[in-house]
PDB file of C-alpha atoms and ligand atoms in Angstrom:
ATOM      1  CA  UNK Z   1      25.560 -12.993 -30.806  1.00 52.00           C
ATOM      2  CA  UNK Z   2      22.288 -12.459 -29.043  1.00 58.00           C
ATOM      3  CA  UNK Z   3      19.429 -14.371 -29.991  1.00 52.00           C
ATOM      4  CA  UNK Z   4      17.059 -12.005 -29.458  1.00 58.00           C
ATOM      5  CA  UNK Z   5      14.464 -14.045 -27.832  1.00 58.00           C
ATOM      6  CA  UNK Z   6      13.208 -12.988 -24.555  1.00 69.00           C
ATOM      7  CA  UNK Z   7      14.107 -14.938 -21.669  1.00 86.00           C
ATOM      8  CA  UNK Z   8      11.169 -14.862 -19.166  1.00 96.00           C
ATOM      9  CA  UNK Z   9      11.907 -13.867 -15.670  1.00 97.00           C
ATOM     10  CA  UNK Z  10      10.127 -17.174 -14.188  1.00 98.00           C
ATOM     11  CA  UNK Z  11      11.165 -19.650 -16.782  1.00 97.00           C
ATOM     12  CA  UNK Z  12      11.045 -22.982 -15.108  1.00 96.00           C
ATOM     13  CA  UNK Z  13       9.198 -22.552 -11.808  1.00 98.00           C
ATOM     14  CA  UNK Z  14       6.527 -24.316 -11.011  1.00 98.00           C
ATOM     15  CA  UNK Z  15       4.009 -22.076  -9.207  1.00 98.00           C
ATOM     16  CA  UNK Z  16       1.053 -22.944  -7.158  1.00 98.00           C
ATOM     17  CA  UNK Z  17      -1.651 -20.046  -6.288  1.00 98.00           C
ATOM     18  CA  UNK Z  18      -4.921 -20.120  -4.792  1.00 98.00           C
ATOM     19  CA  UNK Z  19      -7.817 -17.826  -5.599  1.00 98.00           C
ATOM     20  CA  UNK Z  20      -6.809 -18.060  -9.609  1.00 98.00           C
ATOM     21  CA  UNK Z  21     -10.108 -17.514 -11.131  1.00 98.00           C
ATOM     22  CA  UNK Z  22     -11.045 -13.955 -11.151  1.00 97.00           C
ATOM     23  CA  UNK Z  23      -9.225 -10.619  -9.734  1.00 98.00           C
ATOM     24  CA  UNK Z  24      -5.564 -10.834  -8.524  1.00 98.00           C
ATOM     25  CA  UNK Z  25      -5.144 -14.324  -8.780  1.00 98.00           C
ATOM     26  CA  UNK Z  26      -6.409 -14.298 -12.068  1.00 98.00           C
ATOM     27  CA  UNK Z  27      -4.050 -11.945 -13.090  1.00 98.00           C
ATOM     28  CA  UNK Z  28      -1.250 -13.238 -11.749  1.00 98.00           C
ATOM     29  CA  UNK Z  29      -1.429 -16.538 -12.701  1.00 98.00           C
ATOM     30  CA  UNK Z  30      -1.704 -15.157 -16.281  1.00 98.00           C
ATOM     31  CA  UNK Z  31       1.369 -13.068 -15.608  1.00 98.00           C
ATOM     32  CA  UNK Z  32       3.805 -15.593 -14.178  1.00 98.00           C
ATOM     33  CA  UNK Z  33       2.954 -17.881 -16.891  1.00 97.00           C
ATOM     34  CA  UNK Z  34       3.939 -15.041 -19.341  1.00 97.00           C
ATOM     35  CA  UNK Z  35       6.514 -15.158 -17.948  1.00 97.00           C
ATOM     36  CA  UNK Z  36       7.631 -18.667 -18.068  1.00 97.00           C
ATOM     37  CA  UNK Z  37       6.491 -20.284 -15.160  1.00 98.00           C
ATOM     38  CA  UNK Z  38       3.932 -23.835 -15.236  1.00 97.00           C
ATOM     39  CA  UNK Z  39       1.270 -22.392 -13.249  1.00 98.00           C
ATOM     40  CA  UNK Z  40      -0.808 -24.723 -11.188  1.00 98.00           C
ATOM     41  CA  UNK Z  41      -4.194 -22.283 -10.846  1.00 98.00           C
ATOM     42  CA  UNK Z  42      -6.496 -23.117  -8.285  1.00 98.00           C
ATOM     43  CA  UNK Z  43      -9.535 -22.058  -7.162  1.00 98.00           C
ATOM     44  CA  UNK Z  44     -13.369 -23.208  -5.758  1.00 98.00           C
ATOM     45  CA  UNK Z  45     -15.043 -21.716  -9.061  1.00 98.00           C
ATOM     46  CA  UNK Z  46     -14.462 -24.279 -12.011  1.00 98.00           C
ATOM     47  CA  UNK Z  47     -16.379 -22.410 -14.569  1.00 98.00           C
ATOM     48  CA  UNK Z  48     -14.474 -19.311 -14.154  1.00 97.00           C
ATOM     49  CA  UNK Z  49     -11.029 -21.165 -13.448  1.00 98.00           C
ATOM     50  CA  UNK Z  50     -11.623 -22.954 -16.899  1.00 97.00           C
ATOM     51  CA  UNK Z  51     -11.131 -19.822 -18.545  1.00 97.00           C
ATOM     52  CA  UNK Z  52      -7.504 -19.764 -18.206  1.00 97.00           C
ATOM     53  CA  UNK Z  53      -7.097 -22.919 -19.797  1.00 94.00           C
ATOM     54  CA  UNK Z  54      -6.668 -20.771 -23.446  1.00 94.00           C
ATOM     55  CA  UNK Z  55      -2.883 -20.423 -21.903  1.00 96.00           C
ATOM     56  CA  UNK Z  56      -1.201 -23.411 -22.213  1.00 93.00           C
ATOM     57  CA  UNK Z  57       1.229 -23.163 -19.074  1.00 96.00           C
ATOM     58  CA  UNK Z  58      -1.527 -22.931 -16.858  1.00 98.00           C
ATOM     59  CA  UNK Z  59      -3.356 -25.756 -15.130  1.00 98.00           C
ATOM     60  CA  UNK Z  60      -6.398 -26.045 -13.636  1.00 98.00           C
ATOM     61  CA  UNK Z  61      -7.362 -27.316 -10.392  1.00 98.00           C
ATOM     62  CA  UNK Z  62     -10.171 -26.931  -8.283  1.00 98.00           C
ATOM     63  CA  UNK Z  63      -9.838 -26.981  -4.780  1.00 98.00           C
ATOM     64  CA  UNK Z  64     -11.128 -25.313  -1.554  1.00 98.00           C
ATOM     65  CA  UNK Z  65      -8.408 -24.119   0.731  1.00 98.00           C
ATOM     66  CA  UNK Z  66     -10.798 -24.781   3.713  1.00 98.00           C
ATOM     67  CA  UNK Z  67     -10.415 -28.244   2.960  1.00 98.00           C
ATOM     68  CA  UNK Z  68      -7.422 -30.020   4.476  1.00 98.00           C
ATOM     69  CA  UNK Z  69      -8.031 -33.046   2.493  1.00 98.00           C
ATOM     70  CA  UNK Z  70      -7.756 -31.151  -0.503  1.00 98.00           C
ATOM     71  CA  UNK Z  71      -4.904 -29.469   0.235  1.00 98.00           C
ATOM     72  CA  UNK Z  72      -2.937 -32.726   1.251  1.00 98.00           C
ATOM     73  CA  UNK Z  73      -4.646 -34.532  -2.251  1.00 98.00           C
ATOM     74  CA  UNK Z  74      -3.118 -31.473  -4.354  1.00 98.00           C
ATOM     75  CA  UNK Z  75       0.138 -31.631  -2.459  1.00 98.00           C
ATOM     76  CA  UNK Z  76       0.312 -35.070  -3.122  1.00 97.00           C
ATOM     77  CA  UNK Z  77       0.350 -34.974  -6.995  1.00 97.00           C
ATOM     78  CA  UNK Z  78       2.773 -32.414  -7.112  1.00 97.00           C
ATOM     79  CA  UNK Z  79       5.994 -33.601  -7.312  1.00 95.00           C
ATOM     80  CA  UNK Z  80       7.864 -30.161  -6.807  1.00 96.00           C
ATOM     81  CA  UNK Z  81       6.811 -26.674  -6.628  1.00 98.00           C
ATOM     82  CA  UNK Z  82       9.083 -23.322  -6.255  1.00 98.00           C
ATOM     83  CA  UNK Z  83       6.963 -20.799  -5.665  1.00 98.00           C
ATOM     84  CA  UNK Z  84       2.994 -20.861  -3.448  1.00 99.00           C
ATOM     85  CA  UNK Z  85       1.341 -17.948  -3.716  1.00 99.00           C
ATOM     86  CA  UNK Z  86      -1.662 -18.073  -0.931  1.00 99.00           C
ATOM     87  CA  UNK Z  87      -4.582 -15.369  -2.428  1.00 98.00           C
ATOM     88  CA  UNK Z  88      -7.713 -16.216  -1.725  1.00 98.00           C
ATOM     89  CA  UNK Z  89      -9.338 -14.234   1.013  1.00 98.00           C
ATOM     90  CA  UNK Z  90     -12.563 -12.505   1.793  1.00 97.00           C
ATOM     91  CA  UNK Z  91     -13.875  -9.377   2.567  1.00 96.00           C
ATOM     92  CA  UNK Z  92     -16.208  -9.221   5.520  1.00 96.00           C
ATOM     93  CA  UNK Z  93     -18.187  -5.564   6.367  1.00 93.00           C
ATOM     94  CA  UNK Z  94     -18.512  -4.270   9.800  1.00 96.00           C
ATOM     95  CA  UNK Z  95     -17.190  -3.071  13.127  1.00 98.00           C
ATOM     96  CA  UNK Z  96     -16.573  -5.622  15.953  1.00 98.00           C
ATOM     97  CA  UNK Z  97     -20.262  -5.233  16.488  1.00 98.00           C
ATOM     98  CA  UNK Z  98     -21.529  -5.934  13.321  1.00 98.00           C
ATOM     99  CA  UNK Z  99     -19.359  -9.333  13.447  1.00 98.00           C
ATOM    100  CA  UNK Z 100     -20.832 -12.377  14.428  1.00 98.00           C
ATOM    101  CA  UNK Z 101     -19.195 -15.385  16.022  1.00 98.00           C
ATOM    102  CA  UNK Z 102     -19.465 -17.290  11.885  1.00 98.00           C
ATOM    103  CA  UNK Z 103     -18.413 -14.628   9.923  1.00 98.00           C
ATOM    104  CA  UNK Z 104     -15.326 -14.338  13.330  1.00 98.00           C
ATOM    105  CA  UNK Z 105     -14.770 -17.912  12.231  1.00 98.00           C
ATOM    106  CA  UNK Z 106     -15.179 -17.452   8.507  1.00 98.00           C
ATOM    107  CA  UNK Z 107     -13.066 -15.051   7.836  1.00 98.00           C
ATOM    108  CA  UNK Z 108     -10.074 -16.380  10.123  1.00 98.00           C
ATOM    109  CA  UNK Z 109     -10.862 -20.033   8.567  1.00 98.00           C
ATOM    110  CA  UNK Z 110     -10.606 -18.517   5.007  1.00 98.00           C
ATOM    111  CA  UNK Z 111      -7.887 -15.512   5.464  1.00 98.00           C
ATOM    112  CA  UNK Z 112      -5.385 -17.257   7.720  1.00 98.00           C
ATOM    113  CA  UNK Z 113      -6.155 -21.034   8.208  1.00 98.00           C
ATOM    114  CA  UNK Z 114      -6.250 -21.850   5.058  1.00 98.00           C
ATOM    115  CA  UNK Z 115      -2.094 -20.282   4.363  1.00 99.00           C
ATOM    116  CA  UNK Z 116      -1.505 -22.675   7.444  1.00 98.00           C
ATOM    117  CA  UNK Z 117      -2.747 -25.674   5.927  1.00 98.00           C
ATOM    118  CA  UNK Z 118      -0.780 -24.971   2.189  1.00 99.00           C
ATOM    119  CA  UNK Z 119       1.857 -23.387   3.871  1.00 98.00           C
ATOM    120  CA  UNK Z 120       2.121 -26.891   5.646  1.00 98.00           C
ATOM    121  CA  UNK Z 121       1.310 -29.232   3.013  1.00 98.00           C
ATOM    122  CA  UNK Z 122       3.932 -27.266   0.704  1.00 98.00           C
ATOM    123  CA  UNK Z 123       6.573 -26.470   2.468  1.00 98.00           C
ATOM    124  CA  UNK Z 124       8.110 -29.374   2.750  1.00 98.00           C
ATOM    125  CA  UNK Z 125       8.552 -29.977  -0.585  1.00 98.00           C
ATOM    126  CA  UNK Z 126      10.662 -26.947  -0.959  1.00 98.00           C
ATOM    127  CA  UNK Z 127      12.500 -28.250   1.665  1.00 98.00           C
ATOM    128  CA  UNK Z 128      13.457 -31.217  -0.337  1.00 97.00           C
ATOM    129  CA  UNK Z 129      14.449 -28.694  -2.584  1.00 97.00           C
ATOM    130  CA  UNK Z 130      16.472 -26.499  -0.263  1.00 98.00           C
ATOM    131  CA  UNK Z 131      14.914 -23.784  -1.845  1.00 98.00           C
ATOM    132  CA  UNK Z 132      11.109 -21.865  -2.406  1.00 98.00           C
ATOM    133  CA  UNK Z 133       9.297 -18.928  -1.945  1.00 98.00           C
ATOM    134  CA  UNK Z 134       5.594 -18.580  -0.137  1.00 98.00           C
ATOM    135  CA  UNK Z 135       3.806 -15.603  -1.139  1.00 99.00           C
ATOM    136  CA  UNK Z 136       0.562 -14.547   1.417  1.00 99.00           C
ATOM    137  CA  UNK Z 137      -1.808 -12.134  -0.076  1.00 98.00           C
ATOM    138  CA  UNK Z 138      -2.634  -9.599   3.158  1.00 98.00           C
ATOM    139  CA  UNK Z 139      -3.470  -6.034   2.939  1.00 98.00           C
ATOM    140  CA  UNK Z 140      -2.892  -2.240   4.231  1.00 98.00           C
ATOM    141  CA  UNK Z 141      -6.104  -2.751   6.252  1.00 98.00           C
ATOM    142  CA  UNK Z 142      -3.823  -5.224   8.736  1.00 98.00           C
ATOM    143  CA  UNK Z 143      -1.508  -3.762  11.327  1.00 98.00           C
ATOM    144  CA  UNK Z 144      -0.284  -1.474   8.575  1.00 98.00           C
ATOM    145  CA  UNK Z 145      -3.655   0.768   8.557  1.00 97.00           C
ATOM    146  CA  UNK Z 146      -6.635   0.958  10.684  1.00 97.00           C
ATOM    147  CA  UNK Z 147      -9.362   1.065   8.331  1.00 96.00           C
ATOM    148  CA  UNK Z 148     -13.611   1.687   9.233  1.00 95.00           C
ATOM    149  CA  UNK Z 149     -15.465  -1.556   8.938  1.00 95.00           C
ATOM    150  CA  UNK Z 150     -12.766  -4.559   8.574  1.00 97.00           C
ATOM    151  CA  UNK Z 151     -12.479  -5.594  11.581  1.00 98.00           C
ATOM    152  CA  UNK Z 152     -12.404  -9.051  11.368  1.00 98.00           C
ATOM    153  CA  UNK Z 153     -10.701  -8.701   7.982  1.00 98.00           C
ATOM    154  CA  UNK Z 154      -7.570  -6.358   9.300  1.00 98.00           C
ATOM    155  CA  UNK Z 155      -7.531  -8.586  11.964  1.00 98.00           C
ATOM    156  CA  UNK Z 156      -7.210 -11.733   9.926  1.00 99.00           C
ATOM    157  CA  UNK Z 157      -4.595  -9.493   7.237  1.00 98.00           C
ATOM    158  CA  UNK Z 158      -2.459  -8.698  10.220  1.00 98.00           C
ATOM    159  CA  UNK Z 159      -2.291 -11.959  11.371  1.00 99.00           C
ATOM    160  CA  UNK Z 160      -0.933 -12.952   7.990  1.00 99.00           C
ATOM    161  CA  UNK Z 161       1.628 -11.011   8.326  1.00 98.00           C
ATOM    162  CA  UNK Z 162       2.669 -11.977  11.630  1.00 98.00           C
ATOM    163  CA  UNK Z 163       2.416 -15.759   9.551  1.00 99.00           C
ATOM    164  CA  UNK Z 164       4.557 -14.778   6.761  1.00 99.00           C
ATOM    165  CA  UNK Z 165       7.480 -13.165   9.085  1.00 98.00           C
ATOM    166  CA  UNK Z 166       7.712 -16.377  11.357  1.00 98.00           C
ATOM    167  CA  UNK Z 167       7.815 -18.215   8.351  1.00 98.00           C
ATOM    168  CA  UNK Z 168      10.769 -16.669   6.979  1.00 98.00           C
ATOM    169  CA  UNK Z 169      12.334 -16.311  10.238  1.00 98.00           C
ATOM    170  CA  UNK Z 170      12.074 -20.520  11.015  1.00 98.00           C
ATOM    171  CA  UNK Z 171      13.475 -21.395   7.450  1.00 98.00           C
ATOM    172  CA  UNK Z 172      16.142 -18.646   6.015  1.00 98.00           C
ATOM    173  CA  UNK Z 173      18.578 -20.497   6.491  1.00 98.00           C
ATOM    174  CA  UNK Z 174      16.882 -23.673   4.279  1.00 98.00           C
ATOM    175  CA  UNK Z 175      16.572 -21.370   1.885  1.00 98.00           C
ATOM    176  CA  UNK Z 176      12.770 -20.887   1.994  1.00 98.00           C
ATOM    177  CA  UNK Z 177      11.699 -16.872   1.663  1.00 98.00           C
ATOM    178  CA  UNK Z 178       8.386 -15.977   2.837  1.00 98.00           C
ATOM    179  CA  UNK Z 179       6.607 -12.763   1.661  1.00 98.00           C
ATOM    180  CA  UNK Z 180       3.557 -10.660   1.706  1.00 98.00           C
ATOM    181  CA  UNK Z 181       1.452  -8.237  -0.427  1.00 98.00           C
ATOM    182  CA  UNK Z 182      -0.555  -5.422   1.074  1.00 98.00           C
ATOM    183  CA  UNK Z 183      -2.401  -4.181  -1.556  1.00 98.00           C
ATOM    184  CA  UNK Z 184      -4.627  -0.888  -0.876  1.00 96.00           C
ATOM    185  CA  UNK Z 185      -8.028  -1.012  -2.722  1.00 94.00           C
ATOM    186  CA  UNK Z 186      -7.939  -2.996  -6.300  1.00 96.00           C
ATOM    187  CA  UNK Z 187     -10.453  -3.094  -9.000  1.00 95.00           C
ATOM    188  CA  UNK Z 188     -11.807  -6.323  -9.020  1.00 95.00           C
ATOM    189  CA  UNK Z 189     -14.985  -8.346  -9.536  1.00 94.00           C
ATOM    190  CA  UNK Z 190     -15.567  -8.526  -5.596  1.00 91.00           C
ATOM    191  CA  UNK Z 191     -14.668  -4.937  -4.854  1.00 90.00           C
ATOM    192  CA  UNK Z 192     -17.567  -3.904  -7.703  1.00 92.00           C
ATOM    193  CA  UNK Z 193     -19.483  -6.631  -6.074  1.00 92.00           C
ATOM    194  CA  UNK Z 194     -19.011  -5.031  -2.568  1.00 88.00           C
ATOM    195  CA  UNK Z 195     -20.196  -1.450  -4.040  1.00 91.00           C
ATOM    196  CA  UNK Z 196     -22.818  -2.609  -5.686  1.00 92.00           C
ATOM    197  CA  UNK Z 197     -23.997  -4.138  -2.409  1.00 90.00           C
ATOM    198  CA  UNK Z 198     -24.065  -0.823  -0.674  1.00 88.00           C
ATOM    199  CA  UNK Z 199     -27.781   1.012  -0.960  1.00 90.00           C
ATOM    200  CA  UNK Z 200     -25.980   3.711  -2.764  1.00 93.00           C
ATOM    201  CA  UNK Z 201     -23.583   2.150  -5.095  1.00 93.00           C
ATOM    202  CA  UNK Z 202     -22.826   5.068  -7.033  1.00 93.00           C
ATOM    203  CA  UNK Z 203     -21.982   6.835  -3.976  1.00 93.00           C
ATOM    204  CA  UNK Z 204     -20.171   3.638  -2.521  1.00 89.00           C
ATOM    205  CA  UNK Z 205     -18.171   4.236  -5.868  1.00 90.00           C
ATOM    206  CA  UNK Z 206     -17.112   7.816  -5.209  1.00 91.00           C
ATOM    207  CA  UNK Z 207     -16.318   7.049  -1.504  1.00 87.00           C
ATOM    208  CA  UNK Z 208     -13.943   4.348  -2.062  1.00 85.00           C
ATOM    209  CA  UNK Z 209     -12.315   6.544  -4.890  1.00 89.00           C
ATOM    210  CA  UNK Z 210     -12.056   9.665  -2.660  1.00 87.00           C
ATOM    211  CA  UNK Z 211     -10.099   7.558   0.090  1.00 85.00           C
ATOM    212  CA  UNK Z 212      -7.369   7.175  -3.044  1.00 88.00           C
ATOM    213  CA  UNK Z 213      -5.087  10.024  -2.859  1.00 86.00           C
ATOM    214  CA  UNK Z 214      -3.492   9.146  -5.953  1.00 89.00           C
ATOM    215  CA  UNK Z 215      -7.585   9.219  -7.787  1.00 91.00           C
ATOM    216  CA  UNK Z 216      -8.059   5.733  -8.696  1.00 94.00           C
ATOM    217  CA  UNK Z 217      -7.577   2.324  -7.629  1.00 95.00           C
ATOM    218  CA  UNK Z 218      -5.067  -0.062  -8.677  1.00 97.00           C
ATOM    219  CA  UNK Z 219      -5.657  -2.613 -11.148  1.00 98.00           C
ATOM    220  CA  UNK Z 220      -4.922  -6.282 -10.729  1.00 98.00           C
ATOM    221  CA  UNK Z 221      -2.173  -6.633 -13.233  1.00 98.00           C
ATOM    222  CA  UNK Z 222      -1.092  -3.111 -11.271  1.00 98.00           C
ATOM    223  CA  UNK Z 223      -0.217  -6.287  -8.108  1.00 98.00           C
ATOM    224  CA  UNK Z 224       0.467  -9.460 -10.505  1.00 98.00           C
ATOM    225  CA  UNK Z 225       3.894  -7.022 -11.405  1.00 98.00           C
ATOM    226  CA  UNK Z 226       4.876  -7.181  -8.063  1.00 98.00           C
ATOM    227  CA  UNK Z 227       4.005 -10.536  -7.227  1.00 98.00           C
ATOM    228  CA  UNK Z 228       6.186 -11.545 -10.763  1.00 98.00           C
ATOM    229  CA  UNK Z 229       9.308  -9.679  -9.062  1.00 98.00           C
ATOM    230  CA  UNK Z 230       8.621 -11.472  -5.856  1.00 98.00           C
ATOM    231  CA  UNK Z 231       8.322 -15.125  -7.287  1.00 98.00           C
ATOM    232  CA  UNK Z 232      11.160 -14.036  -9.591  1.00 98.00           C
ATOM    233  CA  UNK Z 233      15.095 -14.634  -8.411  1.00 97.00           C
ATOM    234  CA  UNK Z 234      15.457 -10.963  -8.439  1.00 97.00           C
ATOM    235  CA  UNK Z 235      13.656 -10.941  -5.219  1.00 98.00           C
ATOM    236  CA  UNK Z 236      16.111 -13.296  -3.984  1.00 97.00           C
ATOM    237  CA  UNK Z 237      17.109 -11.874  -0.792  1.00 97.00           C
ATOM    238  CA  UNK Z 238      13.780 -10.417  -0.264  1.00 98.00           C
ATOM    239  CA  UNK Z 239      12.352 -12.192   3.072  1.00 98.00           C
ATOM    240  CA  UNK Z 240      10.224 -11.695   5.634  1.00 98.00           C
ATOM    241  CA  UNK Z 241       8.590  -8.118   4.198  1.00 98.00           C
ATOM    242  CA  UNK Z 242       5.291  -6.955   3.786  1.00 98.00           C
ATOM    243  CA  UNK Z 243       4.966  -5.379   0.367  1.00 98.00           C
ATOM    244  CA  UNK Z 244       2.633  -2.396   0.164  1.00 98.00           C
ATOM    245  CA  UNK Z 245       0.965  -1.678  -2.920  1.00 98.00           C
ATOM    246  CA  UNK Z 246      -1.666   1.328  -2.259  1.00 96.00           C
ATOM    247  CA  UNK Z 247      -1.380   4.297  -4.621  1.00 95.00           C
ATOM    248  CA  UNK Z 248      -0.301   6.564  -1.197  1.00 94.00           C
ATOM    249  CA  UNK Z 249      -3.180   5.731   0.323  1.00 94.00           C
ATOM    250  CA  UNK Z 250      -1.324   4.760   3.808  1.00 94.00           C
ATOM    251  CA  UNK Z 251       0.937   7.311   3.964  1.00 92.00           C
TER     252      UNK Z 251
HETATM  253  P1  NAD N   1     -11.913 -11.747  -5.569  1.00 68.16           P
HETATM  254  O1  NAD N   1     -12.539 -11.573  -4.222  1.00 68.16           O
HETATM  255  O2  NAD N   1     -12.477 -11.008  -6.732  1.00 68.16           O
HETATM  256  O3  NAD N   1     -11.832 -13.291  -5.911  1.00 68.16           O
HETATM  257  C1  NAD N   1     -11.524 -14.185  -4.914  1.00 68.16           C
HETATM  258  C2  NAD N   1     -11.403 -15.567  -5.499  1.00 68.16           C
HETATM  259  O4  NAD N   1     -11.246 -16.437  -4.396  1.00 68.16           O
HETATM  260  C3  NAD N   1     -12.625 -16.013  -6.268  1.00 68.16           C
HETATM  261  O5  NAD N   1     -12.239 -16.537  -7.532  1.00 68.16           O
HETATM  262  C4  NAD N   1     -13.220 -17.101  -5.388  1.00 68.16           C
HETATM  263  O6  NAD N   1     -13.877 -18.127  -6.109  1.00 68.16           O
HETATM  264  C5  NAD N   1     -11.994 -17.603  -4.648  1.00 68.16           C
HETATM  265  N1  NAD N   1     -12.314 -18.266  -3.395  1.00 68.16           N
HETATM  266  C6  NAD N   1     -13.223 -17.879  -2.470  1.00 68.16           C
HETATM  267  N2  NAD N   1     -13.277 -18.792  -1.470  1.00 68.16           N
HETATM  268  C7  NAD N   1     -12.361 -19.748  -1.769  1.00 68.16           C
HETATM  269  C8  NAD N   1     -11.958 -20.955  -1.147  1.00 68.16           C
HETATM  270  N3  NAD N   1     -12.508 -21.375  -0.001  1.00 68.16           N
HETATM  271  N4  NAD N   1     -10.998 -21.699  -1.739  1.00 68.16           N
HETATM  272  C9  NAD N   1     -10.437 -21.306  -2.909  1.00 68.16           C
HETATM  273  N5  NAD N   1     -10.781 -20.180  -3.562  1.00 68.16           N
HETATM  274  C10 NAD N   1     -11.748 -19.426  -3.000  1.00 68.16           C
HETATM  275  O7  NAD N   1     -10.372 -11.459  -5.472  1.00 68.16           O
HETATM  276  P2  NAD N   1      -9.550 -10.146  -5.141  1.00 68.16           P
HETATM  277  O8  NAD N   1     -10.429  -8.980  -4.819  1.00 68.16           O
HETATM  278  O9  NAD N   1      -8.580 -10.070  -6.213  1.00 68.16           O
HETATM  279  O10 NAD N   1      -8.837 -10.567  -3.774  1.00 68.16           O
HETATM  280  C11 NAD N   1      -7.812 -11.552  -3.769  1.00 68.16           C
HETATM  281  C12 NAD N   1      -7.034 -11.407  -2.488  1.00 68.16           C
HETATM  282  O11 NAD N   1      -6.494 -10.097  -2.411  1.00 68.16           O
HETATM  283  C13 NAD N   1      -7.848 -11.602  -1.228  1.00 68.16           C
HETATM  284  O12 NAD N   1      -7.073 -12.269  -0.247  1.00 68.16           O
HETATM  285  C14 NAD N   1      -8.142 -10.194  -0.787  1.00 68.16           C
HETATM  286  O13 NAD N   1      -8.371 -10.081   0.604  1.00 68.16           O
HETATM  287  C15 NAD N   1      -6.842  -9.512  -1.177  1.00 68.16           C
HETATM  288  N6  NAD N   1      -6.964  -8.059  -1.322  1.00 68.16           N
HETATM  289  C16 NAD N   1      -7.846  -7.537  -2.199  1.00 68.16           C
HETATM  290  C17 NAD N   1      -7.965  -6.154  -2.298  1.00 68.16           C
HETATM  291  C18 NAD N   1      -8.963  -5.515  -3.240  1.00 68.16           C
HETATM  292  O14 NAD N   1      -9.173  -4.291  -3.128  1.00 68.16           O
HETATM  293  N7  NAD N   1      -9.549  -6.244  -4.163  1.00 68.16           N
HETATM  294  C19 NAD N   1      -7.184  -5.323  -1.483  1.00 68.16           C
HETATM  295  C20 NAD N   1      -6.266  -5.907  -0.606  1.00 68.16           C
HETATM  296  C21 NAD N   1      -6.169  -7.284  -0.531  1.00 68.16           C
END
């Protein structure tokens, strides 16, 4: 006889994710631990990260992933972890022209360096393990889709990719997976943030929602779904892909 209780598709993994305080983080780390998983939610903003301590499998940690010495510190006090999910990332404006050597070095720092420092400060823990999955957030504006001022940012999504195949290619046969997310355009706090910037936000609004063919953005918990499959077992011989997530808007 069935017992009727719902068995949650992550019950038992411990899942580490950066970039857990507001947008796609946020809503993922609320959806794995839905779904089961002790979430270890990290992020540079403690106010906002605090938040998410009303769940009870989620805990909070604040940490920088610029910061080796945080990285190696959190790596450190976790004893075993199944499934990273690298988010954070930032969106800089502009053609090649309108980028400047820091933001060059900011955005590559933030975007890329920061999955190779928890990608090598986790890793070998799942090692141990024989078994793990690394999740990079990238995006359609990468190699997948040439896109009017990101250049530094397509450049720094792309390169993700190119991260998160090499990955899986060095360890399959450890049984380490290594995936990515593409998303299109999402409605989060720093997209609104970015329109609002612009000296005609209301017109920033419409332009961003005209480049949807399918009429609207996607929503955060839209992703967190298909970051759940991919942390999930039922993605288990899922490696090495780029997962796009854009309404059509690539196509
Ligand atoms: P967001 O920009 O709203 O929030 C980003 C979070 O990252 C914030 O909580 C911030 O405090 C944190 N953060 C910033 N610098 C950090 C650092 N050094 N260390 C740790 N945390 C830091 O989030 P979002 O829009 O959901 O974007 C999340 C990821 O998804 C990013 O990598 C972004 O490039 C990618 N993405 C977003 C969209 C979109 O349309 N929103 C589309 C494609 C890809």
């Amino acid at each position: 006889m069935e017992s009727g209780r719902r068995m949650g598709r992550l019950d038992g993994k411990v899942i580490v994710l950066s970039a857990a305080a507001q947008g796609i983080g946020r809503a993922c780390a609320i959806a794995f631990c839905k779904e089961g998983a002790t979430v270890i939610a990290t992020d540079i903003n403690e106010e906002k990260l605090k938040e998410l301590q009303l769940y009870s499998g989620i805990q909070i940690k604040v940490l920088d992933v610029t910061r080796k010495e945080q990285i190696e510190k959190l790596a450190k006090e976790i004893e075993r972890v199944d499934v990273l999910f690298n988010c954070a990332g930032f969106v800089h404006h502009g053609t090649i022209l309108d980028c400047e050597d820091k933001d060059w070095e900011f955005t590559m720092n933030l975007n890329v360096g920061s999955m190779y420092m928890m990608i090598r400060a986790f890793l070998p823990k799942m090692l141990a393990e024989k078994s793990g999955h690394i999740i990079n957030m990238s995006s359609v504006a990468s190699s997948i889709k040439g896109v009017v001022n990101r250049c530094v940012y397509s450049t720094s999504k792309a390169a993700v990719i190119g991260l998160t195949k090499s990955v899986a290619a060095d360890f399959i046969e450890q049984g380490i997976k290594c995936n990515c997310v593409c998303p299109g355009t999402v409605d989060t706090p720093s997209l609104r943030d970015r329109i609002q910037a612009q000296p005609n936000p209301e017109q920033a609004l419409q332009d961003f929602l005209g480049r949807q063919r399918s009429g609207r953005m996607a929503t955060a918990e839209e992703v967190a779904h298909l970051c759940v499959y991919l942390a999930s077992d039922e993605s288990a011989y899922v490696t090495g892909r780029e997962f796009v997530i854009d309404g059509g808007w690539s196509l």
